[in-house]
Amino acid sequence: MDTREDLVPGDTGSWRHYGATTLPKALAAALDAFAERGYDGTSIREVASRAGLSVPGLYHHYPSKQALLVSLTTTVMRELLERSRQALAEAGPTPSEQFDAVVESLLRFHMFRRNQAFVASTEMRSMEPASRAAFVALRDEQQRMLDRIVEEGVAAGEFSTRYPEDASRAVTTMCVAVASWYHPDGPLSPDEIVTRYLAIARCTVGAR
Amino acid sequence: MDTREDLVPGDTGSWRHYGATTLPKALAAALDAFAERGYDGTSIREVASRAGLSVPGLYHHYPSKQALLVSLTTTVMRELLERSRQALAEAGPTPSEQFDAVVESLLRFHMFRRNQAFVASTEMRSMEPASRAAFVALRDEQQRMLDRIVEEGVAAGEFSTRYPEDASRAVTTMCVAVASWYHPDGPLSPDEIVTRYLAIARCTVGAR
């Protein structure tokens, strides 16, 4: 099952559904290797071996290890953005409803795509300047989506925080951090985590 | 200036003061190398060179690259714990006052020791199991310090969160994340960041 099957534009709620894997096998292999050994600790040979490809076969699609990292991390960020946009499009008109939708999208993504999120955040230092700038631009777009909602919530009197931009960043941070401890076999189900973190995130922005 | 000069037991407020560096030169060199290139991307030779030591000279104090990582990360966590304990010891008796003190300590640490905090969190995967367990135990001790305060705040009616443990973890997370963007030349001073994040953290636990 790939992203296109999970996430169908216009198919209500499909942003909540995650299949087992969404990546081409070379990127899936790079993801596993980077998550286990880090970018610097991973060789192209190891990625090829994990993907069941020859080294020349891998190079045919990805001319360098850097190309694998860039393709992997931008694919990850684009999926998050696409899901969050769909969640927002389906939400009700109030900032409170929109806040809940985008926060839930962030939470589910960081549970079901936790390895991707971990590699993207820890290997930013390994990206060349242009790639890093492109990645940061996507990440900033996701952050601004929530920033706008929090600002509108404050303007509408639905949120009382005195620091909308900082509170919005703090909420993103707490959702992103779920990737560092969530485990499918853990004591809390994804739905229970969404319930708890939505309650906490609403408090953080001073939802009335 | 080293930690002992900055942080004087019984010297009120010394937990707020940070000198330029607190690490022996071998650990300071390992920190810089791990932060720039990652643990797997760093050689012992590079650490020795940055520290102005011979490789045998470095090995005399640290028998392996793993020993450098373990010594560095436990030194970091012990400093955070020591500062947080002092902040707590100096705080007033109410959970609200204690919460403010420990959150402020977490915030200042993650501004002034941001590289240390980054390496400790991203290189957990590079720690051997026993070292990792020892590091996690220290980190959990820091988390439990805040958990207890939040629980006592809820019991005393000072905090209204329905999920004290999750809210406590969310607050730690937002303080830790300051390390990823804070810069001494940035637009906000450490005191201004403390003011904003304390307000947001209080909202997160539902301070009344």
mmCIF file of N, CA and C in Angstrom, chain A residues 28-103:
data_model
loop_
_atom_site.group_PDB
_atom_site.id
_atom_site.type_symbol
_atom_site.label_atom_id
_atom_site.label_comp_id
_atom_site.label_asym_id
_atom_site.label_seq_id
_atom_site.Cartn_x
_atom_site.Cartn_y
_atom_site.Cartn_z
ATOM 1 N N ALA A 28 13.221 3.130 1.291
ATOM 2 C CA ALA A 28 12.907 2.377 2.514
ATOM 3 C C ALA A 28 14.187 1.793 3.114
ATOM 4 N N ALA A 29 15.072 1.291 2.247
ATOM 5 C CA ALA A 29 16.349 0.728 2.717
ATOM 6 C C ALA A 29 17.232 1.831 3.304
ATOM 7 N N ALA A 30 17.266 2.994 2.644
ATOM 8 C CA ALA A 30 18.064 4.115 3.146
ATOM 9 C C ALA A 30 17.524 4.562 4.504
ATOM 10 N N LEU A 31 16.201 4.604 4.622
ATOM 11 C CA LEU A 31 15.579 4.995 5.892
ATOM 12 C C LEU A 31 16.018 4.069 7.023
ATOM 13 N N ASP A 32 15.922 2.758 6.800
ATOM 14 C CA ASP A 32 16.304 1.794 7.844
ATOM 15 C C ASP A 32 17.776 1.968 8.219
ATOM 16 N N ALA A 33 18.620 2.111 7.208
ATOM 17 C CA ALA A 33 20.058 2.225 7.472
ATOM 18 C C ALA A 33 20.381 3.526 8.209
ATOM 19 N N PHE A 34 19.813 4.651 7.754
ATOM 20 C CA PHE A 34 20.093 5.934 8.413
ATOM 21 C C PHE A 34 19.570 5.925 9.850
ATOM 22 N N ALA A 35 18.397 5.309 10.061
ATOM 23 C CA ALA A 35 17.815 5.287 11.409
ATOM 24 C C ALA A 35 18.687 4.474 12.360
ATOM 25 N N GLU A 36 19.266 3.381 11.836
ATOM 26 C CA GLU A 36 20.067 2.502 12.707
ATOM 27 C C GLU A 36 21.488 3.008 12.917
ATOM 28 N N ARG A 37 22.107 3.514 11.836
ATOM 29 C CA ARG A 37 23.544 3.800 11.900
ATOM 30 C C ARG A 37 23.884 5.259 11.612
ATOM 31 N N GLY A 38 22.903 6.051 11.298
ATOM 32 C CA GLY A 38 23.172 7.439 10.961
ATOM 33 C C GLY A 38 23.636 7.560 9.520
ATOM 34 N N TYR A 39 23.547 8.769 8.980
ATOM 35 C CA TYR A 39 23.920 9.017 7.581
ATOM 36 C C TYR A 39 25.398 8.743 7.359
ATOM 37 N N ASP A 40 26.236 9.305 8.243
ATOM 38 C CA ASP A 40 27.685 9.139 8.064
ATOM 39 C C ASP A 40 28.119 7.691 8.250
ATOM 40 N N GLY A 41 27.374 6.944 9.045
ATOM 41 C CA GLY A 41 27.730 5.553 9.323
ATOM 42 C C GLY A 41 27.202 4.573 8.285
ATOM 43 N N THR A 42 26.501 5.081 7.269
ATOM 44 C CA THR A 42 25.875 4.220 6.267
ATOM 45 C C THR A 42 26.611 4.328 4.930
ATOM 46 N N SER A 43 26.850 3.199 4.279
ATOM 47 C CA SER A 43 27.463 3.228 2.943
ATOM 48 C C SER A 43 26.399 2.955 1.881
ATOM 49 N N ILE A 44 26.678 3.434 0.666
ATOM 50 C CA ILE A 44 25.796 3.154 -0.474
ATOM 51 C C ILE A 44 25.653 1.637 -0.664
ATOM 52 N N ARG A 45 26.763 0.932 -0.447
ATOM 53 C CA ARG A 45 26.739 -0.533 -0.588
ATOM 54 C C ARG A 45 25.714 -1.155 0.365
ATOM 55 N N GLU A 46 25.670 -0.632 1.592
ATOM 56 C CA GLU A 46 24.735 -1.192 2.565
ATOM 57 C C GLU A 46 23.284 -0.915 2.146
ATOM 58 N N VAL A 47 23.030 0.289 1.651
ATOM 59 C CA VAL A 47 21.668 0.610 1.201
ATOM 60 C C VAL A 47 21.274 -0.304 0.048
ATOM 61 N N ALA A 48 22.195 -0.481 -0.909
ATOM 62 C CA ALA A 48 21.907 -1.353 -2.057
ATOM 63 C C ALA A 48 21.603 -2.776 -1.590
ATOM 64 N N SER A 49 22.420 -3.263 -0.654
ATOM 65 C CA SER A 49 22.232 -4.621 -0.150
ATOM 66 C C SER A 49 20.872 -4.774 0.541
ATOM 67 N N ARG A 50 20.518 -3.799 1.386
ATOM 68 C CA ARG A 50 19.223 -3.872 2.070
ATOM 69 C C ARG A 50 18.054 -3.804 1.088
ATOM 70 N N ALA A 51 18.258 -3.053 -0.018
ATOM 71 C CA ALA A 51 17.178 -2.877 -0.987
ATOM 72 C C ALA A 51 17.117 -4.028 -2.003
ATOM 73 N N GLY A 52 18.107 -4.938 -1.935
ATOM 74 C CA GLY A 52 18.153 -6.020 -2.920
ATOM 75 C C GLY A 52 18.530 -5.519 -4.303
ATOM 76 N N LEU A 53 19.323 -4.445 -4.345
ATOM 77 C CA LEU A 53 19.755 -3.862 -5.619
ATOM 78 C C LEU A 53 21.270 -3.956 -5.739
ATOM 79 N N SER A 54 21.764 -3.920 -6.989
ATOM 80 C CA SER A 54 23.205 -3.766 -7.183
ATOM 81 C C SER A 54 23.566 -2.310 -6.934
ATOM 82 N N VAL A 55 24.847 -2.052 -6.639
ATOM 83 C CA VAL A 55 25.269 -0.664 -6.441
ATOM 84 C C VAL A 55 25.007 0.170 -7.704
ATOM 85 N N PRO A 56 25.391 -0.330 -8.913
ATOM 86 C CA PRO A 56 25.060 0.462 -10.118
ATOM 87 C C PRO A 56 23.545 0.649 -10.290
ATOM 88 N N GLY A 57 22.773 -0.371 -9.945
ATOM 89 C CA GLY A 57 21.310 -0.265 -10.050
ATOM 90 C C GLY A 57 20.768 0.834 -9.153
ATOM 91 N N LEU A 58 21.328 0.919 -7.935
ATOM 92 C CA LEU A 58 20.908 1.975 -7.001
ATOM 93 C C LEU A 58 21.315 3.353 -7.536
ATOM 94 N N TYR A 59 22.576 3.427 -8.024
ATOM 95 C CA TYR A 59 23.075 4.712 -8.533
ATOM 96 C C TYR A 59 22.261 5.196 -9.740
ATOM 97 N N HIS A 60 21.691 4.261 -10.476
ATOM 98 C CA HIS A 60 20.890 4.643 -11.635
ATOM 99 C C HIS A 60 19.735 5.573 -11.213
ATOM 100 N N HIS A 61 19.140 5.270 -10.057
ATOM 101 C CA HIS A 61 18.014 6.090 -9.581
ATOM 102 C C HIS A 61 18.453 7.228 -8.659
ATOM 103 N N TYR A 62 19.485 6.960 -7.852
ATOM 104 C CA TYR A 62 19.953 7.955 -6.881
ATOM 105 C C TYR A 62 21.455 8.096 -7.047
ATOM 106 N N PRO A 63 21.911 9.210 -7.641
ATOM 107 C CA PRO A 63 23.328 9.325 -8.018
ATOM 108 C C PRO A 63 24.287 9.439 -6.829
ATOM 109 N N SER A 64 23.776 9.587 -5.612
ATOM 110 C CA SER A 64 24.670 9.728 -4.457
ATOM 111 C C SER A 64 23.898 9.410 -3.183
ATOM 112 N N LYS A 65 24.630 9.244 -2.100
ATOM 113 C CA LYS A 65 23.992 9.043 -0.794
ATOM 114 C C LYS A 65 23.206 10.300 -0.421
ATOM 115 N N GLN A 66 23.767 11.458 -0.798
ATOM 116 C CA GLN A 66 23.074 12.727 -0.533
ATOM 117 C C GLN A 66 21.716 12.761 -1.257
ATOM 118 N N ALA A 67 21.684 12.234 -2.490
ATOM 119 C CA ALA A 67 20.428 12.209 -3.241
ATOM 120 C C ALA A 67 19.388 11.342 -2.528
ATOM 121 N N LEU A 68 19.843 10.246 -1.920
ATOM 122 C CA LEU A 68 18.925 9.390 -1.153
ATOM 123 C C LEU A 68 18.358 10.155 0.048
ATOM 124 N N LEU A 69 19.240 10.849 0.749
ATOM 125 C CA LEU A 69 18.803 11.597 1.945
ATOM 126 C C LEU A 69 17.800 12.690 1.556
ATOM 127 N N VAL A 70 18.109 13.413 0.494
ATOM 128 C CA VAL A 70 17.241 14.513 0.057
ATOM 129 C C VAL A 70 15.890 13.974 -0.391
ATOM 130 N N SER A 71 15.914 12.915 -1.171
ATOM 131 C CA SER A 71 14.666 12.349 -1.668
ATOM 132 C C SER A 71 13.821 11.820 -0.505
ATOM 133 N N LEU A 72 14.499 11.148 0.428
ATOM 134 C CA LEU A 72 13.788 10.594 1.585
ATOM 135 C C LEU A 72 13.151 11.699 2.425
ATOM 136 N N THR A 73 13.926 12.699 2.778
ATOM 137 C CA THR A 73 13.412 13.701 3.718
ATOM 138 C C THR A 73 12.369 14.616 3.063
ATOM 139 N N THR A 74 12.523 14.914 1.782
ATOM 140 C CA THR A 74 11.485 15.749 1.161
ATOM 141 C C THR A 74 10.204 14.940 0.941
ATOM 142 N N THR A 75 10.334 13.634 0.649
ATOM 143 C CA THR A 75 9.142 12.790 0.533
ATOM 144 C C THR A 75 8.380 12.777 1.854
ATOM 145 N N VAL A 76 9.127 12.661 2.951
ATOM 146 C CA VAL A 76 8.528 12.635 4.283
ATOM 147 C C VAL A 76 7.781 13.943 4.557
ATOM 148 N N MET A 77 8.444 15.072 4.326
ATOM 149 C CA MET A 77 7.821 16.361 4.629
ATOM 150 C C MET A 77 6.621 16.623 3.730
ATOM 151 N N ARG A 78 6.714 16.197 2.447
ATOM 152 C CA ARG A 78 5.578 16.429 1.536
ATOM 153 C C ARG A 78 4.374 15.611 1.964
ATOM 154 N N GLU A 79 4.612 14.385 2.449
ATOM 155 C CA GLU A 79 3.483 13.569 2.908
ATOM 156 C C GLU A 79 2.820 14.230 4.119
ATOM 157 N N LEU A 80 3.634 14.711 5.051
ATOM 158 C CA LEU A 80 3.066 15.380 6.232
ATOM 159 C C LEU A 80 2.228 16.591 5.810
ATOM 160 N N LEU A 81 2.787 17.391 4.910
ATOM 161 C CA LEU A 81 2.070 18.591 4.452
ATOM 162 C C LEU A 81 0.755 18.224 3.761
ATOM 163 N N GLU A 82 0.811 17.193 2.919
ATOM 164 C CA GLU A 82 -0.376 16.803 2.167
ATOM 165 C C GLU A 82 -1.479 16.320 3.118
ATOM 166 N N ARG A 83 -1.075 15.506 4.096
ATOM 167 C CA ARG A 83 -2.063 15.018 5.065
ATOM 168 C C ARG A 83 -2.632 16.165 5.899
ATOM 169 N N SER A 84 -1.764 17.095 6.311
ATOM 170 C CA SER A 84 -2.228 18.197 7.151
ATOM 171 C C SER A 84 -3.170 19.110 6.366
ATOM 172 N N ARG A 85 -2.854 19.335 5.079
ATOM 173 C CA ARG A 85 -3.741 20.161 4.253
ATOM 174 C C ARG A 85 -5.101 19.504 4.100
ATOM 175 N N GLN A 86 -5.108 18.163 3.931
ATOM 176 C CA GLN A 86 -6.394 17.483 3.802
ATOM 177 C C GLN A 86 -7.174 17.569 5.120
ATOM 178 N N ALA A 87 -6.484 17.369 6.244
ATOM 179 C CA ALA A 87 -7.142 17.465 7.551
ATOM 180 C C ALA A 87 -7.767 18.851 7.719
ATOM 181 N N LEU A 88 -7.010 19.875 7.335
ATOM 182 C CA LEU A 88 -7.485 21.252 7.454
ATOM 183 C C LEU A 88 -8.685 21.506 6.542
ATOM 184 N N ALA A 89 -8.609 20.977 5.317
ATOM 185 C CA ALA A 89 -9.695 21.192 4.352
ATOM 186 C C ALA A 89 -10.995 20.563 4.825
ATOM 187 N N GLU A 90 -10.877 19.471 5.584
ATOM 188 C CA GLU A 90 -12.083 18.772 6.046
ATOM 189 C C GLU A 90 -12.606 19.301 7.375
ATOM 190 N N ALA A 91 -11.802 20.148 8.046
ATOM 191 C CA ALA A 91 -12.197 20.624 9.377
ATOM 192 C C ALA A 91 -13.293 21.680 9.270
ATOM 193 N N GLY A 92 -13.990 21.908 10.364
ATOM 194 C CA GLY A 92 -14.993 22.962 10.417
ATOM 195 C C GLY A 92 -14.349 24.328 10.284
ATOM 196 N N PRO A 93 -15.150 25.389 10.283
ATOM 197 C CA PRO A 93 -14.631 26.719 9.966
ATOM 198 C C PRO A 93 -13.943 27.438 11.128
ATOM 199 N N THR A 94 -14.096 26.976 12.363
ATOM 200 C CA THR A 94 -13.527 27.745 13.472
ATOM 201 C C THR A 94 -12.051 27.400 13.671
ATOM 202 N N PRO A 95 -11.272 28.361 14.180
ATOM 203 C CA PRO A 95 -9.868 28.069 14.500
ATOM 204 C C PRO A 95 -9.728 26.864 15.441
ATOM 205 N N SER A 96 -10.648 26.699 16.376
ATOM 206 C CA SER A 96 -10.548 25.559 17.306
ATOM 207 C C SER A 96 -10.652 24.232 16.556
ATOM 208 N N GLU A 97 -11.585 24.146 15.623
ATOM 209 C CA GLU A 97 -11.730 22.907 14.853
ATOM 210 C C GLU A 97 -10.510 22.687 13.956
ATOM 211 N N GLN A 98 -10.009 23.768 13.375
ATOM 212 C CA GLN A 98 -8.855 23.647 12.488
ATOM 213 C C GLN A 98 -7.591 23.271 13.275
ATOM 214 N N PHE A 99 -7.465 23.845 14.457
ATOM 215 C CA PHE A 99 -6.343 23.508 15.340
ATOM 216 C C PHE A 99 -6.366 22.010 15.660
ATOM 217 N N ASP A 100 -7.530 21.513 16.079
ATOM 218 C CA ASP A 100 -7.639 20.090 16.412
ATOM 219 C C ASP A 100 -7.244 19.212 15.224
ATOM 220 N N ALA A 101 -7.684 19.589 14.031
ATOM 221 C CA ALA A 101 -7.410 18.762 12.845
ATOM 222 C C ALA A 101 -5.914 18.708 12.538
ATOM 223 N N VAL A 102 -5.262 19.864 12.552
ATOM 224 C CA VAL A 102 -3.837 19.887 12.194
ATOM 225 C C VAL A 102 -2.991 19.232 13.287
ATOM 226 N N VAL A 103 -3.360 19.445 14.544
ATOM 227 C CA VAL A 103 -2.627 18.788 15.639
ATOM 228 C C VAL A 103 -2.805 17.267 15.552
#
